[in-house]
Amino acid sequence: MAAEQDSEGLCAARPMLTDLYQATMALGYWRAGRARDPAEFELFFRRCPFDGAFALAAGLRDCMRFLRTFRLQDEDLKFLASVLPADTDPEFFQHLRALDCSAVTLRALPEGSLAFPGVPLLQVSGPLLLVQLLETPLLCLVSYASLVATNAARLRLIAGPEKRLMELGLRRAQGPDGGLTASTYSYLGGFDSSSNVLAGQLRGVPVAGTLAHSFITSFSGNEIPTDPMLATATGESPKVDLPTTVKLWLERVCAYLGLAVQEPHPGERAAFVAYALAFPRAFQGLLDSYSVKRSGLPNFLAVALALGELGYRPVGVRLDSGDLLQQAQEIRAIFRTVAAQFQVPWLESVPIAVSNNIDEEELARLAQKGSEVNIIGIGTSVVTCPQQPSLGCVYKLVSVGGQPRMKLTEDPDKQTLPGSKAAFRLLASDGSLLLDLLQLAEEAPPQAGQELRVWLQGAQEPSTVRPAQVEPLLRLWLQQGQLCEPLPSLTESRAFAQWSLSRLSPAHKQLKSPVLYQVALSEKLRDLVHRLSGRGTP
């Protein structure tokens, strides 16, 4: 089976990223002569994360990359031999060495799809030993990706469509792989950009970033720029000495703001000048290294107005401490009065960015009507998912040799649904979502306009529904190891996620005490559940 030859291959999970019991079960299957029995597993979750009513499916691209590059190497087998019984038949390791996913078929929700409890995110079929070995890596690839995408979607819902959201969580992430996954799938979930350069290089995530407090505090004000001269934005006029122009503007700004010219920190101003000389078209001022009002703001204004004379426009300011909402309002008011005083209308709309441990509650403050914040940087709260650190996905056997399999436990919530299944989304005439329907794959698909008798999860009596539209949910992506259709780009999946969320009713999207979305079983599937659980047909 040919492996993908692209830069993303660097990110492929390795077959040994698994639990030991997958290898011990593989040996058990092989010894029992069942390694090649046809089997099917489903990957799903039992409850929506964050006490919400929806999740976003994510991680499919990583799963496909993993499946298409799956191959145990000699060093892998040498290690497995060291942890399995010493008398293990060498032919077992030869069997493992020959494995690839050329006999695997994968059906899945497209990335960015709305996902609900019990509905498979993935259906994986193939030889029993092989598809058992795939369990842990697939769970690892799907669970966190879907959790982060859902978390990002919640934050986007709070922020609304106008605020720009930037993910800044790489330094807070659970290791390098977690950082790359978080940056990738927070973008899919609705963020606009990431600080993570590797996510930009490998995944095409838009990257953004300017400067930190360390850059500013590294300057004392005694530094002399190597080349202080800056050409105009059009390049037509002679170059101008930027530090000298900034000094002249600082006197005017301080006089207007009622500050002594020596109050703004000279090192901060030198840092701003240095950054402006390097990035005249992308100058941003980080205002809170010393004092926002008495230093950061006047220094920024002096540099911004000096750049403005040359035809450049600053890209914004950033706040990283204090009451972000109040400071943004105060800064916007000063921008407006200074713009009027010096007749520079562009200053009124300079974007204001904020960061500093922003969680859902603080984000709601910053997104309220009247907020002057334009860009919000979020790190820890998006990448660590502090409200719920795991989605709790499971990977369960549903058939072997064409025969349904079902897990019966003392905990009814952990009971599985047997058999190879199909999943459909039923819609009303106005396009609103009614419910998701699970049925056996052998059943005829539901038809629009046809009355259906279904069993809602947990209901004691059946319900009837007449959908105006019916959408199949699971797409065939891999058949006998062959790619069936090109995967959408990350940008396309991001747009699909936003479209999917737009179809969900406000009652299901509300973040606290939402109305739960309904998932139903066909009568035939419910009858099979009752028969295999020993309860008979109701």
PDB file of C-alpha atoms in Angstrom, residues 308-429:
ATOM      1  CA  GLY A 308       1.488  57.420   8.923  1.00  0.00           C
ATOM      2  CA  GLU A 309       3.374  60.394   7.503  1.00  0.00           C
ATOM      3  CA  LEU A 310       5.254  57.954   5.290  1.00  0.00           C
ATOM      4  CA  GLY A 311       2.093  56.229   4.085  1.00  0.00           C
ATOM      5  CA  TYR A 312       2.157  53.179   6.373  1.00  0.00           C
ATOM      6  CA  ARG A 313      -0.625  52.032   8.676  1.00  0.00           C
ATOM      7  CA  PRO A 314      -0.101  50.120  11.933  1.00  0.00           C
ATOM      8  CA  VAL A 315      -1.851  46.767  12.170  1.00  0.00           C
ATOM      9  CA  GLY A 316      -2.887  47.234  15.791  1.00  0.00           C
ATOM     10  CA  VAL A 317      -2.077  47.289  19.485  1.00  0.00           C
ATOM     11  CA  ARG A 318      -2.140  44.463  22.010  1.00  0.00           C
ATOM     12  CA  LEU A 319      -2.979  44.318  25.720  1.00  0.00           C
ATOM     13  CA  ASP A 320      -1.858  41.392  27.864  1.00  0.00           C
ATOM     14  CA  SER A 321      -2.824  42.376  31.424  1.00  0.00           C
ATOM     15  CA  GLY A 322      -5.358  44.242  33.501  1.00  0.00           C
ATOM     16  CA  ASP A 323      -9.044  44.789  32.729  1.00  0.00           C
ATOM     17  CA  LEU A 324      -8.881  44.154  29.006  1.00  0.00           C
ATOM     18  CA  LEU A 325     -12.415  45.304  28.239  1.00  0.00           C
ATOM     19  CA  GLN A 326     -12.109  48.626  30.084  1.00  0.00           C
ATOM     20  CA  GLN A 327      -8.647  49.368  28.726  1.00  0.00           C
ATOM     21  CA  ALA A 328      -9.755  48.665  25.157  1.00  0.00           C
ATOM     22  CA  GLN A 329     -12.642  51.106  25.534  1.00  0.00           C
ATOM     23  CA  GLU A 330     -10.352  53.773  26.960  1.00  0.00           C
ATOM     24  CA  ILE A 331      -7.753  53.262  24.224  1.00  0.00           C
ATOM     25  CA  ARG A 332     -10.398  53.450  21.490  1.00  0.00           C
ATOM     26  CA  ALA A 333     -11.632  56.741  22.931  1.00  0.00           C
ATOM     27  CA  ILE A 334      -8.089  58.146  22.883  1.00  0.00           C
ATOM     28  CA  PHE A 335      -7.589  56.908  19.312  1.00  0.00           C
ATOM     29  CA  ARG A 336     -10.696  58.836  18.276  1.00  0.00           C
ATOM     30  CA  THR A 337      -9.693  62.112  19.927  1.00  0.00           C
ATOM     31  CA  VAL A 338      -6.103  61.891  18.676  1.00  0.00           C
ATOM     32  CA  ALA A 339      -7.364  61.065  15.173  1.00  0.00           C
ATOM     33  CA  ALA A 340      -9.478  64.222  15.252  1.00  0.00           C
ATOM     34  CA  GLN A 341      -6.715  66.359  16.762  1.00  0.00           C
ATOM     35  CA  PHE A 342      -4.126  65.405  14.141  1.00  0.00           C
ATOM     36  CA  GLN A 343      -6.583  64.774  11.281  1.00  0.00           C
ATOM     37  CA  VAL A 344      -5.653  61.108  10.774  1.00  0.00           C
ATOM     38  CA  PRO A 345      -9.006  59.291  10.498  1.00  0.00           C
ATOM     39  CA  TRP A 346      -7.345  55.882   9.999  1.00  0.00           C
ATOM     40  CA  LEU A 347      -6.260  55.930  13.655  1.00  0.00           C
ATOM     41  CA  GLU A 348      -9.863  55.575  14.848  1.00  0.00           C
ATOM     42  CA  SER A 349     -10.095  52.009  13.537  1.00  0.00           C
ATOM     43  CA  VAL A 350      -6.695  50.610  14.510  1.00  0.00           C
ATOM     44  CA  PRO A 351      -7.438  47.028  15.703  1.00  0.00           C
ATOM     45  CA  ILE A 352      -7.130  46.283  19.402  1.00  0.00           C
ATOM     46  CA  ALA A 353      -5.940  42.785  20.307  1.00  0.00           C
ATOM     47  CA  VAL A 354      -6.069  41.231  23.774  1.00  0.00           C
ATOM     48  CA  SER A 355      -4.694  38.126  25.456  1.00  0.00           C
ATOM     49  CA  ASN A 356      -4.083  36.851  29.016  1.00  0.00           C
ATOM     50  CA  ASN A 357      -5.658  33.560  30.179  1.00  0.00           C
ATOM     51  CA  ILE A 358      -8.977  34.225  28.483  1.00  0.00           C
ATOM     52  CA  ASP A 359     -11.632  31.623  29.307  1.00  0.00           C
ATOM     53  CA  GLU A 360     -15.284  31.336  28.256  1.00  0.00           C
ATOM     54  CA  GLU A 361     -16.468  33.776  30.913  1.00  0.00           C
ATOM     55  CA  GLU A 362     -13.910  36.452  30.035  1.00  0.00           C
ATOM     56  CA  LEU A 363     -14.494  35.884  26.326  1.00  0.00           C
ATOM     57  CA  ALA A 364     -18.194  36.606  26.834  1.00  0.00           C
ATOM     58  CA  ARG A 365     -17.241  39.946  28.456  1.00  0.00           C
ATOM     59  CA  LEU A 366     -14.943  40.848  25.592  1.00  0.00           C
ATOM     60  CA  ALA A 367     -17.559  39.925  22.998  1.00  0.00           C
ATOM     61  CA  GLN A 368     -20.407  41.951  24.505  1.00  0.00           C
ATOM     62  CA  LYS A 369     -21.994  44.858  22.679  1.00  0.00           C
ATOM     63  CA  GLY A 370     -19.908  47.997  23.009  1.00  0.00           C
ATOM     64  CA  SER A 371     -16.622  46.140  23.341  1.00  0.00           C
ATOM     65  CA  GLU A 372     -13.834  47.769  21.376  1.00  0.00           C
ATOM     66  CA  VAL A 373     -11.785  44.565  21.179  1.00  0.00           C
ATOM     67  CA  ASN A 374     -11.174  43.277  17.650  1.00  0.00           C
ATOM     68  CA  ILE A 375      -8.742  40.376  18.065  1.00  0.00           C
ATOM     69  CA  ILE A 376      -8.685  37.875  20.931  1.00  0.00           C
ATOM     70  CA  GLY A 377      -5.744  35.574  21.570  1.00  0.00           C
ATOM     71  CA  ILE A 378      -6.549  32.390  23.510  1.00  0.00           C
ATOM     72  CA  GLY A 379      -4.030  29.752  24.553  1.00  0.00           C
ATOM     73  CA  THR A 380      -4.521  27.553  27.608  1.00  0.00           C
ATOM     74  CA  SER A 381      -8.326  27.538  27.453  1.00  0.00           C
ATOM     75  CA  VAL A 382      -8.428  26.190  23.920  1.00  0.00           C
ATOM     76  CA  VAL A 383      -5.554  23.690  23.840  1.00  0.00           C
ATOM     77  CA  THR A 384      -5.977  22.110  27.290  1.00  0.00           C
ATOM     78  CA  CYS A 385      -9.803  22.014  27.247  1.00  0.00           C
ATOM     79  CA  PRO A 386      -9.892  22.635  31.025  1.00  0.00           C
ATOM     80  CA  GLN A 387     -13.626  21.994  31.375  1.00  0.00           C
ATOM     81  CA  GLN A 388     -13.206  18.454  30.031  1.00  0.00           C
ATOM     82  CA  PRO A 389      -9.765  17.094  29.166  1.00  0.00           C
ATOM     83  CA  SER A 390     -10.978  14.024  27.224  1.00  0.00           C
ATOM     84  CA  LEU A 391     -13.842  13.267  24.859  1.00  0.00           C
ATOM     85  CA  GLY A 392     -14.013   9.647  25.960  1.00  0.00           C
ATOM     86  CA  CYS A 393     -14.262   8.042  22.542  1.00  0.00           C
ATOM     87  CA  VAL A 394     -14.469   4.235  22.395  1.00  0.00           C
ATOM     88  CA  TYR A 395     -13.757   1.686  19.650  1.00  0.00           C
ATOM     89  CA  LYS A 396     -16.072  -1.286  19.829  1.00  0.00           C
ATOM     90  CA  LEU A 397     -16.465  -4.532  17.892  1.00  0.00           C
ATOM     91  CA  VAL A 398     -19.876  -4.714  16.179  1.00  0.00           C
ATOM     92  CA  SER A 399     -19.518  -7.742  13.883  1.00  0.00           C
ATOM     93  CA  VAL A 400     -17.257 -10.726  13.154  1.00  0.00           C
ATOM     94  CA  GLY A 401     -17.699 -12.968  10.141  1.00  0.00           C
ATOM     95  CA  GLY A 402     -20.837 -11.073   9.240  1.00  0.00           C
ATOM     96  CA  GLN A 403     -22.436 -11.869  12.601  1.00  0.00           C
ATOM     97  CA  PRO A 404     -23.379  -9.052  14.990  1.00  0.00           C
ATOM     98  CA  ARG A 405     -21.489  -8.679  18.245  1.00  0.00           C
ATOM     99  CA  MET A 406     -22.674  -6.807  21.328  1.00  0.00           C
ATOM    100  CA  LYS A 407     -21.093  -5.867  24.635  1.00  0.00           C
ATOM    101  CA  LEU A 408     -23.341  -6.498  27.652  1.00  0.00           C
ATOM    102  CA  THR A 409     -22.195  -5.010  30.933  1.00  0.00           C
ATOM    103  CA  GLU A 410     -23.438  -4.204  34.395  1.00  0.00           C
ATOM    104  CA  ASP A 411     -23.496  -0.549  33.321  1.00  0.00           C
ATOM    105  CA  PRO A 412     -26.285   0.055  30.757  1.00  0.00           C
ATOM    106  CA  ASP A 413     -24.487   3.169  29.466  1.00  0.00           C
ATOM    107  CA  LYS A 414     -21.602   0.981  28.290  1.00  0.00           C
ATOM    108  CA  GLN A 415     -23.775  -1.431  26.320  1.00  0.00           C
ATOM    109  CA  THR A 416     -22.948  -1.342  22.602  1.00  0.00           C
ATOM    110  CA  LEU A 417     -25.158  -1.431  19.511  1.00  0.00           C
ATOM    111  CA  PRO A 418     -24.552  -4.572  17.448  1.00  0.00           C
ATOM    112  CA  GLY A 419     -24.170  -5.092  13.731  1.00  0.00           C
ATOM    113  CA  SER A 420     -22.905  -3.185  10.725  1.00  0.00           C
ATOM    114  CA  LYS A 421     -24.901   0.030  10.578  1.00  0.00           C
ATOM    115  CA  ALA A 422     -25.847   2.981   8.429  1.00  0.00           C
ATOM    116  CA  ALA A 423     -26.533   6.460   9.795  1.00  0.00           C
ATOM    117  CA  PHE A 424     -28.843   9.160   8.449  1.00  0.00           C
ATOM    118  CA  ARG A 425     -29.774  12.710   9.397  1.00  0.00           C
ATOM    119  CA  LEU A 426     -33.472  13.515   9.111  1.00  0.00           C
ATOM    120  CA  LEU A 427     -34.526  17.090   8.352  1.00  0.00           C
ATOM    121  CA  ALA A 428     -37.795  19.015   8.419  1.00  0.00           C
ATOM    122  CA  SER A 429     -39.219  20.906   5.433  1.00  0.00           C
TER     123      SER A 429
END
